[in-house]
XYZ file of C-alpha atoms in Angstrom:
679
model
C -29.972 38.712 26.510
C -28.209 41.035 29.134
C -28.575 38.093 31.800
C -26.076 36.137 29.802
C -22.991 38.132 28.556
C -21.024 36.293 25.967
C -17.697 37.397 25.359
C -16.661 38.011 21.660
C -13.311 37.022 20.974
C -12.048 37.702 17.368
C -12.293 34.634 15.319
C -12.409 34.400 11.535
C -12.975 31.034 9.511
C -11.561 31.570 5.983
C -11.968 29.131 3.142
C -12.549 29.320 -0.738
C -11.937 33.347 -0.681
C -14.819 33.672 2.017
C -14.461 35.111 5.573
C -16.888 33.871 8.350
C -16.590 35.739 11.444
C -17.188 33.581 14.324
C -17.262 35.574 17.666
C -18.510 32.163 19.554
C -15.776 30.046 18.664
C -13.888 30.414 22.032
C -16.875 28.080 23.514
C -14.879 25.028 21.813
C -12.252 24.996 24.703
C -13.491 23.046 27.445
C -10.780 23.513 29.283
C -11.301 27.000 29.930
C -12.910 27.980 33.212
C -15.179 30.302 31.544
C -16.619 28.198 28.900
C -18.080 25.846 31.735
C -19.015 29.074 33.703
C -21.040 30.217 30.548
C -22.702 26.576 29.828
C -24.133 26.734 33.838
C -24.925 30.346 33.336
C -26.964 28.976 30.150
C -28.715 26.372 32.576
C -29.587 28.458 34.906
C -31.280 30.996 32.641
C -33.040 28.054 31.411
C -34.245 26.919 34.651
C -35.230 30.870 35.767
C -37.281 30.790 32.422
C -39.337 27.602 33.059
C -39.833 28.678 36.742
C -40.766 32.373 35.595
C -43.579 31.290 33.204
C -45.427 28.930 35.405
C -43.614 25.700 33.930
C -41.948 24.310 36.923
C -45.479 23.447 38.110
C -46.529 21.907 34.393
C -43.227 20.067 34.219
C -43.614 18.330 37.591
C -47.262 17.130 36.481
C -46.011 15.983 33.400
C -43.331 13.890 35.241
C -45.888 12.383 37.518
C -48.570 11.680 34.499
C -45.323 10.114 32.746
C -44.538 7.879 35.502
C -48.300 7.285 35.967
C -48.241 5.615 32.628
C -45.135 3.578 32.925
C -45.715 0.094 35.355
C -42.468 0.270 37.106
C -42.740 -3.489 37.699
C -42.435 -5.573 34.781
C -40.443 -8.348 32.378
C -40.006 -9.303 29.229
C -40.470 -12.421 27.950
C -38.287 -15.009 28.896
C -36.962 -15.926 25.300
C -35.073 -19.423 24.558
C -31.511 -19.645 24.593
C -30.184 -23.381 24.427
C -30.515 -24.643 28.166
C -31.690 -21.188 29.285
C -34.376 -18.563 28.776
C -33.131 -14.385 28.895
C -35.648 -12.094 29.842
C -34.815 -8.337 31.437
C -37.106 -6.963 34.312
C -37.652 -3.828 36.270
C -38.597 -2.677 39.904
C -40.468 0.166 41.433
C -37.789 2.736 42.454
C -35.064 1.195 40.383
C -33.766 3.117 37.088
C -32.287 0.472 35.124
C -33.100 -3.061 33.961
C -31.869 -6.398 35.687
C -30.863 -8.961 33.307
C -32.218 -12.373 34.049
C -32.445 -16.044 32.953
C -34.105 -19.218 34.470
C -33.301 -22.594 33.276
C -35.645 -24.292 30.690
C -37.320 -26.364 33.163
C -40.537 -26.174 35.329
C -40.227 -23.823 38.579
C -36.570 -23.039 37.841
C -35.625 -20.091 39.923
C -34.232 -16.795 38.534
C -30.610 -16.107 38.124
C -29.726 -12.719 38.157
C -26.692 -12.293 35.969
C -26.338 -8.311 35.468
C -27.908 -5.689 37.689
C -26.965 -2.434 36.206
C -28.637 -0.909 39.689
C -26.064 -2.218 41.385
C -23.056 -1.310 38.656
C -24.585 2.147 38.702
C -24.135 3.009 42.570
C -22.580 6.131 43.133
C -22.389 6.985 39.459
C -24.528 9.718 37.793
C -24.807 7.877 34.338
C -24.405 4.471 32.958
C -25.294 2.737 29.792
C -24.672 -0.719 28.815
C -23.989 -1.573 25.428
C -23.795 -4.911 23.379
C -24.344 -7.412 26.319
C -23.652 -10.910 25.534
C -23.746 -14.158 26.731
C -21.033 -17.045 25.864
C -21.807 -19.812 23.697
C -21.696 -22.284 26.881
C -23.561 -19.850 28.829
C -21.154 -19.470 31.768
C -19.887 -15.708 30.910
C -21.289 -12.566 29.983
C -19.707 -10.024 28.551
C -20.572 -6.036 28.051
C -19.374 -2.865 27.083
C -20.105 -0.059 29.468
C -20.182 3.735 29.023
C -19.650 5.960 32.529
C -19.877 9.624 30.979
C -21.677 9.285 27.958
C -18.646 10.137 26.068
C -18.890 6.622 24.333
C -15.578 5.406 25.580
C -16.385 1.646 26.464
C -14.909 -0.919 29.273
C -15.160 -4.348 27.945
C -15.936 -5.980 31.491
C -16.889 -9.837 31.907
C -18.362 -11.997 34.307
C -18.034 -15.575 35.395
C -22.153 -16.503 35.734
C -20.751 -19.632 37.388
C -19.431 -17.531 40.435
C -21.075 -14.543 40.186
C -17.900 -12.897 40.312
C -16.358 -10.129 38.027
C -13.242 -11.240 36.124
C -10.191 -9.179 37.572
C -9.573 -7.178 34.579
C -11.403 -4.605 32.362
C -10.289 -3.956 28.685
C -10.191 -0.367 28.240
C -10.781 2.246 25.702
C -13.242 -0.124 23.490
C -15.488 0.709 20.931
C -18.836 -0.450 20.073
C -18.237 -3.790 18.619
C -18.292 -7.202 21.281
C -19.029 -10.613 19.700
C -17.948 -14.373 21.167
C -16.312 -17.014 19.151
C -17.731 -20.555 19.662
C -14.714 -21.595 22.011
C -16.590 -19.408 24.736
C -13.522 -17.937 25.679
C -12.259 -15.648 23.108
C -14.189 -12.227 22.577
C -13.555 -10.109 19.430
C -13.804 -6.472 20.058
C -12.936 -2.804 18.273
C -10.808 -0.283 19.517
C -10.964 3.760 18.019
C -8.584 6.160 16.611
C -7.862 9.792 17.559
C -10.768 10.646 16.064
C -12.883 7.958 17.757
C -13.090 5.930 14.647
C -13.690 2.226 15.093
C -10.226 0.920 13.142
C -9.229 -2.371 14.456
C -10.770 -5.365 15.874
C -9.057 -7.169 18.654
C -8.864 -10.710 19.947
C -9.289 -11.424 23.434
C -8.608 -14.675 25.597
C -10.566 -14.045 29.189
C -8.442 -16.488 30.382
C -5.293 -14.049 29.592
C -4.721 -10.335 30.549
C -5.524 -7.805 28.047
C -2.014 -6.857 27.373
C -2.053 -10.328 25.231
C -4.544 -9.122 23.192
C -4.005 -9.623 19.195
C -4.661 -7.318 16.620
C -6.706 -9.255 13.886
C -7.890 -6.526 11.530
C -7.104 -2.913 11.078
C -8.902 -0.239 8.493
C -6.872 2.795 7.224
C -9.412 4.372 5.507
C -10.463 7.170 7.638
C -14.131 6.725 5.801
C -14.540 3.039 7.407
C -15.670 2.081 10.607
C -14.786 -1.769 11.418
C -17.487 -4.057 13.312
C -17.058 -7.738 14.386
C -20.173 -10.261 14.770
C -21.025 -13.693 15.061
C -23.509 -15.861 12.771
C -26.268 -17.433 14.419
C -25.496 -21.020 14.030
C -21.869 -20.064 15.568
C -20.307 -21.158 12.506
C -18.663 -17.877 11.056
C -17.255 -14.353 12.669
C -17.590 -11.740 10.170
C -15.467 -8.702 10.254
C -16.848 -6.091 8.181
C -15.527 -2.595 6.879
C -18.084 0.097 5.940
C -18.444 3.537 5.056
C -21.562 5.236 4.516
C -21.697 3.625 1.075
C -19.310 0.872 0.876
C -17.915 -1.887 2.506
C -15.758 -5.162 2.935
C -16.262 -8.401 4.454
C -13.789 -10.816 5.894
C -14.953 -14.030 7.658
C -13.125 -16.152 10.455
C -14.338 -20.004 11.263
C -16.045 -19.081 14.622
C -14.377 -22.563 16.286
C -10.977 -21.413 15.050
C -10.534 -17.765 16.085
C -6.756 -17.579 16.205
C -6.898 -17.849 12.203
C -6.522 -14.946 10.107
C -9.814 -13.206 8.717
C -10.498 -14.085 4.892
C -11.637 -12.180 2.233
C -15.568 -12.873 1.341
C -16.803 -9.461 -0.346
C -13.901 -7.381 -1.363
C -14.715 -3.237 -1.250
C -16.198 -1.612 -4.331
C -17.026 2.008 -4.547
C -20.799 2.899 -4.155
C -21.632 -0.964 -3.167
C -22.543 -1.820 0.223
C -22.877 -5.710 1.175
C -24.024 -7.434 4.456
C -23.470 -11.059 4.866
C -24.617 -14.189 7.483
C -24.295 -17.667 7.233
C -26.807 -20.651 6.956
C -25.270 -24.054 7.171
C -24.028 -24.495 3.605
C -23.875 -20.851 2.581
C -23.063 -17.391 2.777
C -25.790 -15.076 1.837
C -25.017 -11.197 0.934
C -27.403 -8.633 0.912
C -26.159 -5.930 -1.460
C -27.278 -3.255 -3.917
C -24.738 -4.285 -6.395
C -26.789 -3.758 -9.603
C -29.692 -3.208 -7.481
C -30.355 0.391 -5.996
C -33.311 -1.639 -3.403
C -30.946 -4.497 -2.609
C -30.963 -8.713 -3.746
C -29.538 -11.236 -1.854
C -26.632 -13.380 -3.347
C -25.146 -16.749 -2.155
C -21.629 -18.284 -2.086
C -21.115 -21.789 -0.999
C -19.424 -22.533 2.521
C -16.771 -24.497 0.522
C -15.890 -21.971 -1.798
C -15.962 -18.536 -0.603
C -14.275 -16.953 -3.532
C -16.574 -18.257 -5.978
C -18.911 -16.230 -7.892
C -22.131 -15.177 -5.948
C -25.294 -16.648 -7.694
C -28.482 -14.698 -7.246
C -30.760 -16.205 -4.284
C -33.754 -12.964 -4.230
C -33.528 -10.833 -7.268
C -34.219 -6.975 -6.588
C -37.664 -5.691 -6.511
C -37.701 -1.878 -7.439
C -41.080 -1.312 -4.961
C -39.382 -3.037 -1.768
C -35.776 -2.354 -0.237
C -34.456 -5.205 1.285
C -33.168 -4.405 5.059
C -31.807 -7.367 6.629
C -31.662 -11.207 7.036
C -32.400 -13.545 9.997
C -30.931 -17.290 9.208
C -32.627 -20.396 10.711
C -31.700 -23.501 9.984
C -35.005 -24.247 7.953
C -36.006 -20.746 7.130
C -34.773 -17.080 6.399
C -36.142 -14.029 7.303
C -35.944 -11.167 5.246
C -36.576 -7.631 6.166
C -37.977 -4.920 3.856
C -39.466 -2.045 3.269
C -42.287 -1.396 1.464
C -45.348 0.968 1.305
C -43.095 3.124 3.534
C -43.289 0.849 6.254
C -40.955 -2.226 7.674
C -42.211 -5.483 6.748
C -41.191 -9.129 7.636
C -41.177 -11.906 4.541
C -40.460 -15.690 5.482
C -38.722 -18.324 2.931
C -38.599 -21.862 3.389
C -35.212 -23.004 2.340
C -35.714 -26.128 0.919
C -38.033 -24.807 -1.557
C -38.038 -21.291 -1.384
C -41.845 -21.195 -0.531
C -42.509 -17.548 0.910
C -45.444 -15.684 2.862
C -45.448 -12.318 4.468
C -46.428 -11.135 8.073
C -49.037 -8.820 8.028
C -49.985 -5.892 10.614
C -52.843 -3.808 10.941
C -51.969 -0.237 11.589
C -51.140 2.160 9.036
C -47.708 3.153 10.727
C -46.026 1.221 12.810
C -42.641 -0.133 14.056
C -41.537 -3.815 13.727
C -38.025 -5.497 14.765
C -36.782 -8.693 15.742
C -36.664 -9.642 19.354
C -34.099 -12.144 21.011
C -33.932 -14.658 18.087
C -30.808 -16.379 19.656
C -31.439 -20.110 18.561
C -30.853 -21.137 14.910
C -32.288 -24.898 14.738
C -36.062 -23.774 15.381
C -39.490 -22.760 13.544
C -40.001 -20.146 15.890
C -39.086 -16.452 15.030
C -39.724 -13.642 17.731
C -40.690 -10.281 16.696
C -41.860 -7.068 18.271
C -44.451 -4.692 16.852
C -45.852 -0.991 18.382
C -47.398 1.613 16.981
C -48.562 5.087 18.184
C -51.748 3.552 19.637
C -50.397 -0.157 20.225
C -47.749 -0.736 23.270
C -45.265 -2.594 22.458
C -46.014 -6.284 21.688
C -43.914 -9.652 21.382
C -44.865 -12.042 19.349
C -43.489 -15.986 18.983
C -43.920 -16.702 14.953
C -43.958 -20.321 13.845
C -42.373 -20.358 10.281
C -43.836 -23.277 9.218
C -47.597 -22.939 10.552
C -47.894 -19.385 10.595
C -49.352 -19.402 13.908
C -48.504 -16.152 16.068
C -48.535 -16.222 19.634
C -48.595 -12.979 22.056
C -45.694 -13.308 24.703
C -46.080 -10.239 26.222
C -47.856 -6.554 26.213
C -45.787 -3.821 27.789
C -48.474 -2.452 30.254
C -49.400 0.836 30.403
C -50.500 2.664 33.999
C -53.741 4.435 34.140
C -56.562 4.219 32.255
C -55.818 3.232 28.886
C -57.732 2.338 25.422
C -55.720 2.172 22.158
C -59.413 2.691 20.453
C -59.578 5.955 22.058
C -56.738 6.681 19.400
C -56.579 7.158 15.653
C -53.369 6.779 13.422
C -53.608 8.457 10.308
C -51.228 8.267 7.148
C -51.123 11.024 4.487
C -49.129 11.625 1.586
C -48.244 15.510 1.476
C -47.269 16.724 -1.993
C -43.848 18.184 -1.678
C -42.563 21.231 -3.656
C -41.135 19.299 -6.747
C -44.415 17.086 -6.591
C -43.004 13.911 -4.761
C -45.241 12.659 -2.361
C -44.254 12.877 1.370
C -45.444 10.208 4.301
C -47.245 11.908 7.569
C -47.910 10.148 10.095
C -50.993 11.649 12.573
C -51.790 10.505 15.701
C -54.690 12.026 18.003
C -57.302 11.001 20.486
C -60.472 10.348 19.093
C -62.389 13.212 20.163
C -59.933 15.944 18.601
C -61.490 17.411 15.640
C -60.149 19.646 12.903
C -60.744 23.263 13.998
C -57.954 24.688 12.654
C -56.644 25.718 16.252
C -55.591 22.257 17.506
C -52.134 22.178 19.471
C -49.438 19.977 17.269
C -45.977 18.671 17.977
C -44.101 17.345 14.597
C -41.152 15.616 14.664
C -38.521 14.893 11.801
C -35.137 13.330 11.092
C -34.304 12.710 7.267
C -30.850 11.423 7.126
C -28.479 8.573 6.833
C -31.134 6.489 5.467
C -32.340 5.977 9.016
C -36.164 5.503 9.352
C -38.120 7.467 12.020
C -41.078 4.843 12.419
C -44.031 5.288 14.487
C -44.383 3.688 17.848
C -45.996 3.735 21.460
C -44.048 5.977 23.707
C -45.654 6.213 27.222
C -44.076 9.402 27.247
C -45.961 11.339 24.721
C -49.588 9.798 26.188
C -49.558 12.996 28.499
C -49.395 15.145 25.344
C -52.042 13.140 23.403
C -54.473 12.959 26.517
C -54.137 16.947 26.820
C -55.412 17.269 22.933
C -51.958 17.478 20.989
C -51.536 16.072 18.148
C -48.450 13.978 17.471
C -46.983 13.645 14.315
C -44.009 12.366 12.346
C -43.015 13.514 8.723
C -41.167 10.769 6.951
C -39.048 13.170 5.022
C -36.086 12.471 2.322
C -32.770 11.473 3.453
C -34.497 8.944 5.945
C -34.974 5.145 4.492
C -38.689 5.078 4.729
C -39.778 4.585 1.176
C -36.834 2.731 0.381
C -33.168 3.466 -0.385
C -34.436 6.312 -3.037
C -35.896 7.630 -0.160
C -32.368 7.871 1.153
C -30.423 8.882 -2.256
C -32.795 11.754 -3.172
C -32.121 13.500 0.477
C -28.351 13.767 0.717
C -25.328 15.035 -0.639
C -26.614 17.575 -3.757
C -30.446 16.422 -2.750
C -30.223 17.677 0.684
C -32.501 20.710 0.405
C -35.479 18.107 -0.398
C -35.026 17.100 3.662
C -36.008 20.407 4.394
C -38.563 21.347 2.082
C -40.681 17.995 2.739
C -40.775 18.904 6.617
C -41.734 22.444 5.484
C -44.159 20.997 3.071
C -46.058 18.919 5.958
C -46.070 21.519 8.526
C -48.135 23.688 5.732
C -50.355 20.699 5.309
C -51.149 20.640 8.731
C -52.020 24.151 8.538
C -53.507 24.350 5.038
C -55.941 21.071 5.869
C -57.444 22.782 9.401
C -55.523 21.029 12.115
C -53.577 23.888 13.340
C -51.977 27.510 12.770
C -48.308 28.406 13.117
C -49.024 29.961 16.563
C -50.430 26.285 17.825
C -47.250 24.386 15.690
C -44.324 23.022 17.674
C -41.663 20.493 15.787
C -38.836 18.630 17.280
C -35.883 16.766 16.116
C -32.076 15.463 17.583
C -28.766 15.372 16.226
C -29.325 15.496 12.399
C -32.624 15.893 12.945
C -31.531 19.212 15.080
C -29.844 20.072 11.840
C -33.450 19.828 9.909
C -34.738 22.237 12.772
C -32.133 25.078 12.424
C -32.160 24.776 8.653
C -36.392 24.982 8.399
C -36.363 27.374 11.255
C -33.971 29.885 9.341
C -36.278 29.595 5.914
C -39.560 29.819 7.787
C -39.516 31.087 11.029
C -43.085 32.349 10.932
C -44.434 28.540 10.538
C -43.494 27.457 13.982
C -44.284 28.620 17.524
C -41.730 26.375 19.230
C -38.586 24.625 18.289
C -37.151 21.680 20.656
C -33.247 20.874 18.924
C -31.491 18.172 20.760
C -27.965 17.633 20.418
C -28.220 19.747 17.016
C -25.465 19.492 14.355
C -25.938 22.902 13.255
C -22.099 24.318 12.486
C -22.165 22.084 9.404
C -19.332 23.690 7.390
C -17.012 24.318 10.231
C -17.204 21.019 11.516
C -17.147 19.626 7.943
C -14.000 21.205 7.591
C -12.309 19.861 10.607
C -11.544 16.416 10.145
C -9.733 16.340 13.371
C -13.139 15.769 14.990
C -14.812 12.435 15.386
C -16.596 11.160 12.505
C -15.602 13.805 9.952
C -14.011 12.155 7.452
C -16.532 9.378 7.382
C -19.529 11.935 7.306
C -18.350 13.049 3.603
C -20.282 10.071 2.066
C -23.552 11.874 3.996
C -22.766 15.622 3.521
C -20.255 15.995 0.836
C -16.738 17.238 1.190
C -16.499 21.061 1.925
C -12.723 21.319 0.435
C -14.698 20.977 -2.682
C -15.884 24.864 -3.190
C -19.091 23.885 -4.868
C -20.078 21.522 -1.654
C -18.929 24.053 0.565
C -21.383 26.750 -0.938
C -23.960 23.781 -0.958
C -23.414 23.286 2.602
C -23.633 27.370 3.326
C -26.922 27.363 1.864
C -28.539 25.302 4.770
C -26.068 25.590 7.448
C -28.207 26.380 10.570
C -25.309 28.465 12.357
C -23.938 30.121 9.074
C -27.631 31.758 8.447
C -29.267 33.072 11.452
C -30.354 36.420 10.495
C -32.036 39.485 12.086
C -35.973 37.861 11.798
C -38.362 36.994 14.269
C -37.423 33.263 15.438
C -39.985 31.259 17.533
C -39.334 30.134 20.929
C -36.443 27.543 21.005
C -35.294 25.160 23.491
C -31.763 23.467 22.282
C -30.026 20.903 24.219
C -26.519 19.572 24.390
C -24.202 17.319 26.260
C -20.855 18.221 27.745
C -19.175 14.634 26.703
C -21.144 14.407 23.586
C -18.822 12.709 21.195
C -21.078 12.728 17.982
C -22.361 16.520 18.244
C -19.831 18.732 19.971
C -21.569 20.421 22.342
C -19.923 23.416 21.558
C -22.324 23.459 18.192
C -25.645 24.119 20.053
C -24.173 26.823 22.448
C -22.743 28.671 19.430
C -25.712 28.708 17.859
C -27.883 29.529 20.792
C -25.752 32.371 21.552
C -26.103 33.908 17.883
C -29.890 33.194 17.716
C -30.372 35.054 20.828
C -27.902 37.823 19.328
C -30.108 38.130 16.234
C -33.472 37.227 16.871
C -35.864 40.226 16.612
C -39.241 38.369 18.295
C -38.407 38.513 21.977
C -39.395 34.814 22.259
C -36.960 32.786 24.154
C -33.880 31.103 23.142
C -32.998 28.398 25.862
C -29.804 26.468 26.203
C -29.778 22.966 28.304
C -27.065 21.285 28.549
C -25.965 17.777 30.402
C -22.766 18.296 31.820
C -22.386 15.058 32.711
C -23.706 12.714 29.749
C -23.600 12.954 26.085
C -25.116 12.269 23.038
C -28.265 10.363 24.409
C -29.021 12.706 27.398
C -29.565 11.337 31.030
C -29.228 7.711 31.571
C -31.752 5.698 33.472
C -35.600 5.879 32.746
C -36.403 8.612 35.464
C -33.571 10.615 33.940
C -35.459 10.086 30.747
C -38.472 11.230 31.968
C -36.749 14.289 33.917
C -35.785 15.247 30.500
C -38.885 14.990 28.491
C -40.855 16.265 30.962
C -38.629 19.439 30.650
C -39.201 19.583 27.111
C -42.710 18.972 26.743
C -43.429 21.319 29.212
C -41.371 24.214 27.443
C -43.671 22.848 24.373
C -47.171 22.958 25.923
C -46.207 26.475 27.651
C -45.578 27.938 24.231
C -48.626 26.421 22.900
C -51.084 27.476 25.304
C -51.709 23.984 26.524
C -52.264 23.550 30.360
C-alpha cells in the first residue's frame, strides 16, 4: 500500500544451497527508530481502515455488548485450604482481580491478600503468575510480569502485617513453589535464550544474593520446573523437553538437601510424578503411547516401578490429583477430557459424567490432601463456567458457583453439535459447531472457525462471554479439533507434528470445506482465526486455499518458521526441534519450506487479513507478523485489506486486564463482522 512504504534493504538467507531474499529482514532491529516508526504507521493504518469502513461504531457497540454480558461484581467460590477459605473476586470498573480469604468459621471477616488493581497503579500492563501461599498461611508469593516480556519478579507479602518483604528476586522464570517449612521458596532462572535452566532455593528471611543453586540443566532442549506435592511431603524438580523428561525429588521438610534421582531421562520417554503417602505415582508413556501409571515405594525410590494402571489404546492419561484415600486421573476419551476416580484402598473406580458433546473440564483449587472432596470446573459453549464440589466416596455433586451472565441469557437458546469430518487421508476430524437455535442451514450463514493444532495442546470448547455478541448476531462459531493437538489423544498429536505437520493444515481445510458442502455457509461468509502456532495454521491454509476464506485473523502468528528455527540464539528455538524438526537437516529444511507462511506468500488473491503482534513477545518475535504483513500487502492481488495491529507495550497475550481483553476482541470481531457483512 502506498500509505505504508517499507524500505527494502538487501538481505539474503542462505542455507542448503538455497538463497531466500528477505527484503523485510530490517524489521528485526527494534533499536532502529525507523522500525518503531514503521510499526506505529501500521497501527495508524489499521485504525484508519476501521474508521473508514464504519468499524469504529461497530467496535464500540461490540465492546458495550461484551461488557454488558459480564457481571463485573462477582466472586469465585471460597475453597478450603487449612484454616482458611480462599477466593477471588472482581469489582465494577476494576480491571484486575482481588484475591481474598476468610477464616473457615461463620461470619469471619474478609482479608484481602492481594489486590492486583493496587499493584497495577501507574502501569499499562501487569500479569500475575504462580500465586502461592506458604503452608503456615503467613506469606503469599507470586511472579509478576510488568510488560509482557515474561521476565518475572518474585515478590513476597507478609500476610500477618500486610507488608511486602523489602526485596524482590529479579529475572525469575515461571516456577515458584514452597517447601514445607514455610520459609523456603524454589524458583527458576533463565539462560540467554530465555529457557528456564536453573532451580534456585531462596530463604524469605535472607537477601536474594544468598540464594543457592539447586539444579542446572545444560541441555538446551530441556526446561526445568519445580512443584510441591499436595501432601507437602515432596518437592519435584523436573527437567523436560517436548518428548522426554527426568525427575528429581527432595523431602519438602528438608529443602536444604540436594535433589535425588527418581526417574532418569530416556529419549522419547515422558514422565510426570506426584506423591501419595507411601509411594510415588509416575504417569509415563514408557511402553505405552497413551500413558500408564507406575508406582515406586517411598522408602526405595530407586526400586523398579510396578504398574498400577495399565494403558488403554483408546484413552490417553493426561494428569493426576492425589488425595489421602483417592486418586483422580485426568484422561482424554472420545475427544473430551474426563475424570476417573479411584479409591486407593481397593482400586474401586468410577467416572464423572458430563452432558454436552463438547466441553472444557479442569481441576479447581484442590488445596487439601486429607479430604473426600474434589473440586472441578466445567463449561461448554452454552454453559457458563461452573465449579462443583464432588464427594469421591458418595459421588454427590454440589454446584458451588456458576459464572453469571449479564443481560438476557438462556443456554437452551444455543445448540452444540460435534460432527466428524473426513480428512484428505480418511481420518475423522472432530468439528464443534455452536449456533443459536434459530440459525438454519441456508448456505449463507456467517461462520467464524478457530483452530490450533500443535504441541499436543487441546482446543476445548468453552463458554465465552466475549463470543455471545457474535452468536447473538447469528454467527456460527466453530472449533476444528485438528491433528497436532491432543483432542483425540497422543496419536492425534504425533500425527500432526514434524513429518506429519501437513495433516494439521489439510484437516483444517477439510473442516472448512465441510461447512460449505453441508450447507452452513459459503467462502464469502467464512472467517477463520488462530493464535501463535494457530497463527502458523492461518498462514499455511491461506497460502494453500485463499479462495476458501473471506477473512483471516492471525494473532501473534509464528509465520517465519524457517528463519526462526535456523536461529538458535532466539528464545525457544532449540527446544522446538522436537516439535517441528531441525532445519539444519536438509530434508527437514525442505519440509518446513513447503509450509512456512512467510516463505510461501505468492501473487494470488488473498482474503482480508488482520494480524496482531506484541513488541515484547518472547515467544513469537514481533518481526515475524510484521514481515508477513508487509509481504502479503506487497504480493496480494485481491485488494483486500492487510492490517497489522501491534501492541507496543505488551507481549504474547495482548493487553492485560479484562477491559484490555475486551478492547482487543471488540477490534478483532468488528473486523470479522465487517468482512462477513454482519451488522
